Amino acid sequence: MENILPLLDPKIAPEKVILCYSPSHEDDANMQRDFCLNKGLEVEMLALSQKHQLGCLQERFLHLDVKPSECALNLSCGSKLMCLAAYEFLDDDIFRFCVEKDHLFPISEPGAFDYYDLDNQIKLEDYFALHGWEVQSLVRTKTVHHDELMDELFERVDDFEKAIGLLNKLANDADDDGVLNMRHRRKFNEQQLELMGKLYTANLLTYYDSNSVTFSDQEAVDFCRGFWIEDAAYLAMKQLNVQDCAISVEIRNEQGIKNEIDAAFLHENQLYLMECKTAHLAREGKGTQTLYKMDTLVDYAGLHTKGILASYRPLEDFDIRRAHDLGITIIQGTALKNFASHLNKIIEVS
């Protein structure tokens, strides 16, 4: 990321980029090259095969046909010897700098200014592309409008958590079968009936009785399958005024591997990935599966990615411990009433 951020700032906007790389980072360099080309930048590649020998590195830099007065050197990445070779090869007057997060710090002229605040131009599509993933689809808007209902569901987790589990099942079965009417084998209990009544009032159901429901349309089915918690995540992310955010993100790499991410946002060029669950994750190891999926996605998406699990139903203690071991933050149960505040705390400590 430190290589790319200055290139996207409109006040810097270089005409050409020279990417210097070692063999072990050739794949990363190629991804950065492709990204730069897609942004309309001219790119030259310089392979540094003997990265542990200063003399060989200096010799490789002699192959560059550059005018130092027209260059700037980014020393944010690469081995110490690579940076030293580049530093010594180029003219003393060249501007040298490094990047941390979204700040550019001068090295050759440290007294010129403290730092330059880079324009945050990276979007989710850019971030994933730089890590070998193509965004197939995403949603940058709230898909449903039932704020009062969502607020009450968060307020009364203890009352509705089991009823939500049944609702998930009915909605998922309806989605699988392509129908709107579903019948349960048992009569609804008091909490389930109360929940169905609230869904009916919100026009998500057109009918319900002691053991059956009729969803109003496919959007209502999706809401009841658990999409409502993704909408809650989207509202929370927008409250934080983050750099970019989306829900229902689908990505694909060159090998054809696909992944779905419930919610994602960028803040100060750091990626946060979120899984949003209303199901009972303690059953059949679903909590463990979800956590390991998140851990894999975080590894795919780069060193500075943070994982967050938002679960309507409280997790078991062993899943909470596992999440801690994996560096995944959990927001669960009634804590979701203050979704945005909890996200803000996660950002502050990152």
PDB file of C-alpha atoms in Angstrom, residues 143-146 167-168 170-175 179-181 199-200 202-207 213-228:
ATOM      1  CA  THR A 143     -31.311  -2.228   1.069  1.00  0.00           C
ATOM      2  CA  VAL A 144     -34.221  -2.206   3.543  1.00  0.00           C
ATOM      3  CA  HIS A 145     -35.921   0.479   5.632  1.00  0.00           C
ATOM      4  CA  HIS A 146     -37.080  -0.911   8.932  1.00  0.00           C
ATOM      5  CA  LEU A 167     -37.406 -16.942  11.396  1.00  0.00           C
ATOM      6  CA  ASN A 168     -34.041 -17.593   9.719  1.00  0.00           C
ATOM      7  CA  LEU A 170     -38.428 -20.293   7.575  1.00  0.00           C
ATOM      8  CA  ALA A 171     -36.953 -17.571   5.379  1.00  0.00           C
ATOM      9  CA  ASN A 172     -34.070 -19.756   4.175  1.00  0.00           C
ATOM     10  CA  ASP A 173     -36.484 -22.585   3.348  1.00  0.00           C
ATOM     11  CA  ALA A 174     -38.691 -20.123   1.466  1.00  0.00           C
ATOM     12  CA  ASP A 175     -35.674 -18.847  -0.460  1.00  0.00           C
ATOM     13  CA  VAL A 179     -42.018 -19.637  -2.377  1.00  0.00           C
ATOM     14  CA  LEU A 180     -43.423 -17.019  -0.011  1.00  0.00           C
ATOM     15  CA  ASN A 181     -45.630 -19.203   2.204  1.00  0.00           C
ATOM     16  CA  LEU A 199     -42.945  -8.389  11.007  1.00  0.00           C
ATOM     17  CA  TYR A 200     -46.584  -8.165   9.908  1.00  0.00           C
ATOM     18  CA  ALA A 202     -43.679  -3.724   9.268  1.00  0.00           C
ATOM     19  CA  ASN A 203     -45.284  -5.143   6.083  1.00  0.00           C
ATOM     20  CA  LEU A 204     -42.697  -7.921   5.857  1.00  0.00           C
ATOM     21  CA  LEU A 205     -45.457 -10.539   6.246  1.00  0.00           C
ATOM     22  CA  THR A 206     -48.850 -10.450   4.551  1.00  0.00           C
ATOM     23  CA  TYR A 207     -50.225 -13.212   6.783  1.00  0.00           C
ATOM     24  CA  VAL A 213     -46.264 -17.231   7.622  1.00  0.00           C
ATOM     25  CA  THR A 214     -46.517 -15.593   4.190  1.00  0.00           C
ATOM     26  CA  PHE A 215     -43.690 -13.225   3.282  1.00  0.00           C
ATOM     27  CA  SER A 216     -44.681 -10.122   1.352  1.00  0.00           C
ATOM     28  CA  ASP A 217     -41.992 -10.496  -1.358  1.00  0.00           C
ATOM     29  CA  GLN A 218     -38.429 -11.689  -1.982  1.00  0.00           C
ATOM     30  CA  GLU A 219     -36.964  -8.613  -0.293  1.00  0.00           C
ATOM     31  CA  ALA A 220     -38.887  -9.544   2.850  1.00  0.00           C
ATOM     32  CA  VAL A 221     -37.517 -13.089   2.608  1.00  0.00           C
ATOM     33  CA  ASP A 222     -33.974 -11.728   2.354  1.00  0.00           C
ATOM     34  CA  PHE A 223     -34.524  -9.396   5.294  1.00  0.00           C
ATOM     35  CA  CYS A 224     -35.750 -12.285   7.445  1.00  0.00           C
ATOM     36  CA  ARG A 225     -32.850 -14.517   6.331  1.00  0.00           C
ATOM     37  CA  GLY A 226     -30.571 -12.117   8.215  1.00  0.00           C
ATOM     38  CA  PHE A 227     -29.817  -9.387   5.699  1.00  0.00           C
ATOM     39  CA  TRP A 228     -31.200  -6.881   8.172  1.00  0.00           C
TER      40      TRP A 228
END
